[in-house]
Short mmCIF file of C-alpha atoms in Angstrom, two decimals:
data_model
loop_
_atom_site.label_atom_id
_atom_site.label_comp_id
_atom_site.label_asym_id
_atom_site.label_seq_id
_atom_site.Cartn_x
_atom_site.Cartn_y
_atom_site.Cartn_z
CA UNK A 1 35.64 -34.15 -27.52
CA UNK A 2 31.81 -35.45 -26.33
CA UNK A 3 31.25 -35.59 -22.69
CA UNK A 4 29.81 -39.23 -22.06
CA UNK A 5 28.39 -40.43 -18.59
CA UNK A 6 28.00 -44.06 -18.15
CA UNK A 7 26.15 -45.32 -15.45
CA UNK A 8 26.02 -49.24 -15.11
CA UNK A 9 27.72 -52.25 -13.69
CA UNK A 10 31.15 -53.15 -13.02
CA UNK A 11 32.55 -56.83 -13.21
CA UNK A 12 35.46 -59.03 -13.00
CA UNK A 13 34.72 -62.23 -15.51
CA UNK A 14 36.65 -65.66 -14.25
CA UNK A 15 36.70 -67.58 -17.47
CA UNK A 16 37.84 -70.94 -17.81
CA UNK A 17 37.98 -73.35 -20.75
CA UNK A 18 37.57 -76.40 -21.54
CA UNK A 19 36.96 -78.92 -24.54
CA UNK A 20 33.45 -79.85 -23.61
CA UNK A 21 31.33 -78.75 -20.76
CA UNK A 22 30.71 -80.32 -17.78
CA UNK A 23 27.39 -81.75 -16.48
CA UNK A 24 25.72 -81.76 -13.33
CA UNK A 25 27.80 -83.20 -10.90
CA UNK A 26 31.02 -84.12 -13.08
CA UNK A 27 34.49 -82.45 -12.76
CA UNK A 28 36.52 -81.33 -15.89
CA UNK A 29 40.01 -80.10 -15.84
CA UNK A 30 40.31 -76.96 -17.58
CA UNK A 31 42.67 -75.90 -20.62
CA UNK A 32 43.16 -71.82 -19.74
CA UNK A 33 42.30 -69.72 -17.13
CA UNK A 34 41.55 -65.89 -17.82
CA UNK A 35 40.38 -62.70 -15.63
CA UNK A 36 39.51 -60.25 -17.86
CA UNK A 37 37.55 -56.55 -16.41
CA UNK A 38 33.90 -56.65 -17.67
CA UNK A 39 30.27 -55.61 -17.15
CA UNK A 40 28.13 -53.76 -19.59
CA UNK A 41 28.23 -50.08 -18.11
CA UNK A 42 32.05 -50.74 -17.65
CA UNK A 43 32.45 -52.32 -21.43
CA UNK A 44 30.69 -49.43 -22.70
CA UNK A 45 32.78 -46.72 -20.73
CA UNK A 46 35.94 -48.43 -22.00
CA UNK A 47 34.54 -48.33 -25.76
CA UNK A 48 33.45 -44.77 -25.24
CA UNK A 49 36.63 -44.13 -24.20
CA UNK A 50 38.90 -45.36 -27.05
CA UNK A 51 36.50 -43.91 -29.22
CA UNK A 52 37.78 -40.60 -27.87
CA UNK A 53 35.10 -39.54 -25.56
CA UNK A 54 35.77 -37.29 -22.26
CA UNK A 55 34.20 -40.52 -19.98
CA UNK A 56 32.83 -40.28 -16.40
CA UNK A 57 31.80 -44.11 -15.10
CA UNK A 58 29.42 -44.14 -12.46
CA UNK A 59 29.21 -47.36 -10.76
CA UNK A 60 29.81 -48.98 -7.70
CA UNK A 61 32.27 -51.70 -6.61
CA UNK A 62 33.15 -53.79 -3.06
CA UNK A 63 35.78 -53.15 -0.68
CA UNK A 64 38.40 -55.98 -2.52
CA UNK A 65 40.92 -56.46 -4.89
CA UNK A 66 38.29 -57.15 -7.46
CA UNK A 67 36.77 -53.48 -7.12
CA UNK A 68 40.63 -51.64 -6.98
CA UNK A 69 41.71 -53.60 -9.59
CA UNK A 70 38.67 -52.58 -11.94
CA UNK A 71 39.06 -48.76 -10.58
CA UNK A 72 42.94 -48.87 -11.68
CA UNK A 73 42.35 -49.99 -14.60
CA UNK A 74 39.51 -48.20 -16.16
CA UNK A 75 42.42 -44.66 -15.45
CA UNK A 76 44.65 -46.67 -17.96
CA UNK A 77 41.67 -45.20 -20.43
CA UNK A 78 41.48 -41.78 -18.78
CA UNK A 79 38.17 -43.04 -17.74
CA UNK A 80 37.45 -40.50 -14.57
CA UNK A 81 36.63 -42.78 -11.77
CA UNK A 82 35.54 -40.01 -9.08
CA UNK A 83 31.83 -41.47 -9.12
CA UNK A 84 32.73 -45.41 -8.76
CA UNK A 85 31.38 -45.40 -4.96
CA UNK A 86 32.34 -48.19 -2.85
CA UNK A 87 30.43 -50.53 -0.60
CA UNK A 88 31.66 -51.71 2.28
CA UNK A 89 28.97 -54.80 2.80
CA UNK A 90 28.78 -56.21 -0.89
CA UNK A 91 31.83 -57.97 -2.67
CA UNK A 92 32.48 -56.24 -6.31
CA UNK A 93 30.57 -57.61 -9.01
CA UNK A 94 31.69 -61.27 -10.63
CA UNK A 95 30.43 -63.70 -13.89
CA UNK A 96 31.65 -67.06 -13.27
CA UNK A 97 32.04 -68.43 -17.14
CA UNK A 98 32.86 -71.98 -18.20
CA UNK A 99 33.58 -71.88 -22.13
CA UNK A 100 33.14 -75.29 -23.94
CA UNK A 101 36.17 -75.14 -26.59
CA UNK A 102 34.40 -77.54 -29.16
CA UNK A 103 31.01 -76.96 -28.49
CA UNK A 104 31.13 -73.59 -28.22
CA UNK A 105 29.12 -73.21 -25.98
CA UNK A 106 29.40 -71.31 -22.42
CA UNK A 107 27.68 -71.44 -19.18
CA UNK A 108 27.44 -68.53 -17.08
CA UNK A 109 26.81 -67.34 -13.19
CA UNK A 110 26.83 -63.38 -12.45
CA UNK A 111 26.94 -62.71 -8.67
CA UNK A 112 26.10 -58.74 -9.18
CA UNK A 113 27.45 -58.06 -5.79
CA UNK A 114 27.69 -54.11 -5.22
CA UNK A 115 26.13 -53.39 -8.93
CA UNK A 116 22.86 -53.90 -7.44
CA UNK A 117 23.64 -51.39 -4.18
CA UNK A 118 24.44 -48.33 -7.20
CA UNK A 119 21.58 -45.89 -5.66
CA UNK A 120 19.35 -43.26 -5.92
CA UNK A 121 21.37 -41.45 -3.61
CA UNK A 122 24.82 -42.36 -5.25
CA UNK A 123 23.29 -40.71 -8.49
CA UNK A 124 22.68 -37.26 -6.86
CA UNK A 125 25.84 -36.99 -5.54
CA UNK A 126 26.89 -37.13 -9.33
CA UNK A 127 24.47 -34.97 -10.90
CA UNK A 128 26.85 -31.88 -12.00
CA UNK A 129 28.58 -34.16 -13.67
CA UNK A 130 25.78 -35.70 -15.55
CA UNK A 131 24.21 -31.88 -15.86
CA UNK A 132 27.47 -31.16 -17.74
CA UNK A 133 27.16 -34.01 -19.91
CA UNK A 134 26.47 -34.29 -23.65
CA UNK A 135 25.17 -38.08 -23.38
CA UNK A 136 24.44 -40.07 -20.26
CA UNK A 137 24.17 -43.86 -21.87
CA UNK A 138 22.40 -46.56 -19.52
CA UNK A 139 21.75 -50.33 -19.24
CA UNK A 140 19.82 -52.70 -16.83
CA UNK A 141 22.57 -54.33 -14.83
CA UNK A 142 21.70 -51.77 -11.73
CA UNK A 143 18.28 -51.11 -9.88
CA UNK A 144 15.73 -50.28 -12.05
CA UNK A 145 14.69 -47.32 -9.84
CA UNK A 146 18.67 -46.16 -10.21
CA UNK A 147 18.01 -46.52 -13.57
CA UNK A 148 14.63 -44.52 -13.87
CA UNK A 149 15.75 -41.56 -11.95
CA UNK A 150 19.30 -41.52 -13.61
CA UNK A 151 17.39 -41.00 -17.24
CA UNK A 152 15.34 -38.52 -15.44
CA UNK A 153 17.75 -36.69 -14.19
CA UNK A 154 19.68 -36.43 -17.49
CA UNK A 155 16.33 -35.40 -19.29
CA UNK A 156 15.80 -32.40 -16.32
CA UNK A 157 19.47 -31.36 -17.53
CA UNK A 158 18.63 -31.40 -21.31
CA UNK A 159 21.17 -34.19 -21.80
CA UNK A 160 20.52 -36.59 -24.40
CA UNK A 161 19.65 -40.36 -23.09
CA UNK A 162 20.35 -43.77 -24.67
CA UNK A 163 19.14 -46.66 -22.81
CA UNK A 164 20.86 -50.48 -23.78
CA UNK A 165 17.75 -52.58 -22.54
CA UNK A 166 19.98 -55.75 -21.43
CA UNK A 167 19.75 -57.50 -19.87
CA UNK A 168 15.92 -57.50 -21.36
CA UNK A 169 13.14 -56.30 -17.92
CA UNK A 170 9.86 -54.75 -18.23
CA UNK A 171 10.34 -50.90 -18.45
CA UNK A 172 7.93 -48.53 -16.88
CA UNK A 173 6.10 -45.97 -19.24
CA UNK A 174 8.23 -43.52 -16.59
CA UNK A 175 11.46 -45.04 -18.34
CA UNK A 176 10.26 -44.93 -22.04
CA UNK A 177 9.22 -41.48 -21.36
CA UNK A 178 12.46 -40.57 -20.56
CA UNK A 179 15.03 -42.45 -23.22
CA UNK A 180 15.80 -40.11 -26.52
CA UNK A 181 17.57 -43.53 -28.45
CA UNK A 182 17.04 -47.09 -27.39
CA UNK A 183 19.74 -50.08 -28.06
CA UNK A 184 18.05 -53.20 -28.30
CA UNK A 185 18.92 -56.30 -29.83
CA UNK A 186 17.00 -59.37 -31.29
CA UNK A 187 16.06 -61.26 -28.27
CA UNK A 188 15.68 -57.61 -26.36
CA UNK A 189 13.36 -56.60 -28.76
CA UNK A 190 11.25 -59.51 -29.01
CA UNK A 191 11.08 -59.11 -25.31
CA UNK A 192 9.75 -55.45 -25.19
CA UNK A 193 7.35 -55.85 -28.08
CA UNK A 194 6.44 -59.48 -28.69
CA UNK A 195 7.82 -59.20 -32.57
CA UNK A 196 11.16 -61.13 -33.05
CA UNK A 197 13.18 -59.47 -35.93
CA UNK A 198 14.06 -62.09 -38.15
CA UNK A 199 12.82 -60.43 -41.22
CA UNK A 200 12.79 -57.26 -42.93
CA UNK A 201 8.70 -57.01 -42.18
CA UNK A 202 9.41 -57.50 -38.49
CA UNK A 203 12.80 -55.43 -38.53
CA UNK A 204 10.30 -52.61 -39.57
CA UNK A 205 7.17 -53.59 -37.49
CA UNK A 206 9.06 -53.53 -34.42
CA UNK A 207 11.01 -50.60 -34.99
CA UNK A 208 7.46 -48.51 -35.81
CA UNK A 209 6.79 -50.05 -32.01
CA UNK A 210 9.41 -49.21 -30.43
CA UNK A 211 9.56 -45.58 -32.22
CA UNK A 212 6.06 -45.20 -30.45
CA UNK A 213 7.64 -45.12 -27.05
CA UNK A 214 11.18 -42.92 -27.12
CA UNK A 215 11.93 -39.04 -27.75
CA UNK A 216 14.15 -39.57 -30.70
CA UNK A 217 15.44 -43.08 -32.27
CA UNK A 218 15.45 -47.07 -32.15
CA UNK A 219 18.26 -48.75 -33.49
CA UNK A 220 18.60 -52.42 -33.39
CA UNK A 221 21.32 -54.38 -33.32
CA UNK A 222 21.12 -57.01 -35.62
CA UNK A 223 24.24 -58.86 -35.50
CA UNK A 224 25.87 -60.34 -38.62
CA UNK A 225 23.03 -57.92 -40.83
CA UNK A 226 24.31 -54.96 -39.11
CA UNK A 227 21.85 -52.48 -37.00
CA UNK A 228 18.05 -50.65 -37.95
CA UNK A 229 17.95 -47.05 -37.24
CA UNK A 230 14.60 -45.24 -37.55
CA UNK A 231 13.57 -42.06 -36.01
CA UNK A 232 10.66 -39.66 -35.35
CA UNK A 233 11.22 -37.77 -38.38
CA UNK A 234 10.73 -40.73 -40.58
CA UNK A 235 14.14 -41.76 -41.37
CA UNK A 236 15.12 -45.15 -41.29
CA UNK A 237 18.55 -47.12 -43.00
CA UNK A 238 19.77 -50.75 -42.34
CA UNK A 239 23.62 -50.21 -41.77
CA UNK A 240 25.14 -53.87 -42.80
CA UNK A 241 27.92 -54.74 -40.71
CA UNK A 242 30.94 -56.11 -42.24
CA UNK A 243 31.66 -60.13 -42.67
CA UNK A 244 34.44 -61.16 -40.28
CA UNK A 245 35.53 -64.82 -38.82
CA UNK A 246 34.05 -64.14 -35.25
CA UNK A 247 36.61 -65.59 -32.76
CA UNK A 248 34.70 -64.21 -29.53
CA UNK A 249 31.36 -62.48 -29.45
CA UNK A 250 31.90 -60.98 -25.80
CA UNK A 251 30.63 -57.26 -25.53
CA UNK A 252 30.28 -56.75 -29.10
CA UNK A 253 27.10 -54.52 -28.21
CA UNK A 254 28.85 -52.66 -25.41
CA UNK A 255 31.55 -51.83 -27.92
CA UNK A 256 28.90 -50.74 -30.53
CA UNK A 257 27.03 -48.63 -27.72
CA UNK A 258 29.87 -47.31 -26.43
CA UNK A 259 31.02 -45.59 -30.02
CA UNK A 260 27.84 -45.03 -30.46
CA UNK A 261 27.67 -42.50 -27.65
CA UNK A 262 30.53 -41.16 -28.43
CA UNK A 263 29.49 -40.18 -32.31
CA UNK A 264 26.20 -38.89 -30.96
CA UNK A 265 28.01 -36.94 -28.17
CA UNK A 266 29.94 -35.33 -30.70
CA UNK A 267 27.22 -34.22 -33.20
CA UNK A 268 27.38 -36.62 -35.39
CA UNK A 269 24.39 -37.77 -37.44
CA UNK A 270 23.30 -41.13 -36.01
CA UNK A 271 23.71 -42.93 -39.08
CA UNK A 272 27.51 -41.85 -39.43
CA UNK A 273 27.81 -42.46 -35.70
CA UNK A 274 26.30 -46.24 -36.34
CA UNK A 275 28.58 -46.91 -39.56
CA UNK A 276 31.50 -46.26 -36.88
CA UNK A 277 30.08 -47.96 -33.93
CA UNK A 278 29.76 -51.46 -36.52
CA UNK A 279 33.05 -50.93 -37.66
CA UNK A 280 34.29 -51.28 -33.81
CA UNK A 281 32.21 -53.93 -33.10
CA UNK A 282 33.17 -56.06 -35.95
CA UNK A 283 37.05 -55.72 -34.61
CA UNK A 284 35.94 -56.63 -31.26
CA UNK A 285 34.69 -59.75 -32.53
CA UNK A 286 37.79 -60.83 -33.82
CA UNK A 287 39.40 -60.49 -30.67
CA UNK A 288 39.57 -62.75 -26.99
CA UNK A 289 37.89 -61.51 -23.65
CA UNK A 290 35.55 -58.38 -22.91
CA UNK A 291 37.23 -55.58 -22.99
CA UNK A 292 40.61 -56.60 -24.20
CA UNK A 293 38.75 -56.90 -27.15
CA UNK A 294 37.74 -53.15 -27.71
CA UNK A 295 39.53 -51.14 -30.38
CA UNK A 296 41.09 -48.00 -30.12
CA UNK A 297 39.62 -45.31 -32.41
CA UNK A 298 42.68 -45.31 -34.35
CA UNK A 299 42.21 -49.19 -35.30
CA UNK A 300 39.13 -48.09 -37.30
CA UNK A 301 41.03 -46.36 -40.37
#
């Protein structure tokens, strides 16, 4: 069993449906109502998780319901929660969503609440956890300097890093320096390297760009084509994802990051661990909500 550490944000998403949106200033009665546990570092613990990974989650949450709720439930998943600090001046981390039935499109607020309070200082008092670890996986819903000295402090341990660059910031040549595999999908991508991968001459240029910057890998996630894995010694595959009717794209790449992470912390080679990761993802698409949509690893066969 791999030893993950996630370190990222934890959120409670309010959805609420309706046939059309509203506009600025109009009222719309809603169809459903739904609270469902979310944020990326939390999505990607749970996935990690059911992939059956030994999980640590290090986050941090407010002094409410919201936060004791989200702690509660991420045990249901033998997720250990002994690093999910809690503030006592920020509420826990929520995403407001309105979902437009018909259109279907959504509008979304995130109030990152305690997420953005996750410190330097927070991450130390984890470290011989993360020093113990065969994968510490990362994404950009905390401070970026919690972020940078997280990845460094993984690398001083020898533990393999993978960074999930969303939501899409600048990254520091301190960052790159320290990220073995990088995550990114199309709109990330075109965001750290100007090339949006919309064909197979981009797919590649941007990969070769990306490859430039990290210790080990790139893989990009490419939706309905699947995801692009290169690496430093010259491999590189497309792994097509399978065809599904998509009912709910929610955390579809914090599913595939989380089994990701968990194939890699295992030993895995990273093209077995992506065919596994898409096969998760793909379920999770066919599915309502964040992470009542992530499969068990059992679901896979």
């Amino acid at each position: 069993m791999g030893k993950i550490v996630v370190i990222g944000s934890v959120n409670t998403d309010m959805v609420a449906s309706a046939p059309n949106l509203p506009v600025p200033g109009e009222s719309r009665l809603a169809t459903s109502f739904n609270i469902h546990f979310g944020g990326k570092g939390a999505n990607q613990a749970v996935a990690a998780a059911r992939a059956g990974g030994k999980v640590s989650l290090i986050a941090k949450v407010g002094h409410d319901d919201f936060g004791r709720d989200a702690i509660e439930n991420y045990k249901k998943d033998h997720i250990s929660t002994d690093y999910i600090f809690v503030d006592d001046t920020e509420s826990s981390g929520v995403a407001l969503i309105m979902v437009g039935d018909v259109s279907g499109q959504n509008s979304i607020m995130v109030a990152p609440g305690a997420n953005h309070k996750l410190s330097i200082e927070d991450i130390k008092k984890a470290e011989d956890v993360i020093a113990k670890a065969d994968v510490v996986l990362v994404q950009l819903e905390i401070p970026m300097e919690t972020v940078l000295f997280s990845l460094q402090l993984a690398k001083k341990h020898g533990v393999t890093t993978i960074l999930n660059p969303g939501p899409a910031k600048y990254l520091s040549e301190e960052i790159w320096e320290n990220v073995d595999y990088i995550t990114p999908n199309e709109s990330e991508t075109h965001f750290l390297v100007g090339v949006n991968p919309k064909t197979d001459a981009h797919i590649k240029k941007a990969s070769a760009l990306l490859l430039e910057k990290v210790n080990k890998g790139v893989i990009l996630t490419l939706g309905q084509r699947g995801a692009y894995y290169s690496s430093k010694e010259g491999k590189s595959i497309l792994v097509p994802s399978i065809r599904v009717s998509a009912v709910d794209t929610t955390a579809a790449g914090d599913v595939f990051n989380g089994y990701l992470a968990q194939g890699i912390s295992e030993g895995l080679w990273v093209r077995n661990s992506i065919i596994i990761a898409n096969k998760a993802a793909t379920i999770s698409v066919t599915r309502k909500g964040a992470q009542p949509s992530i499969p068990h690893k059992g679901e896979l066969k």
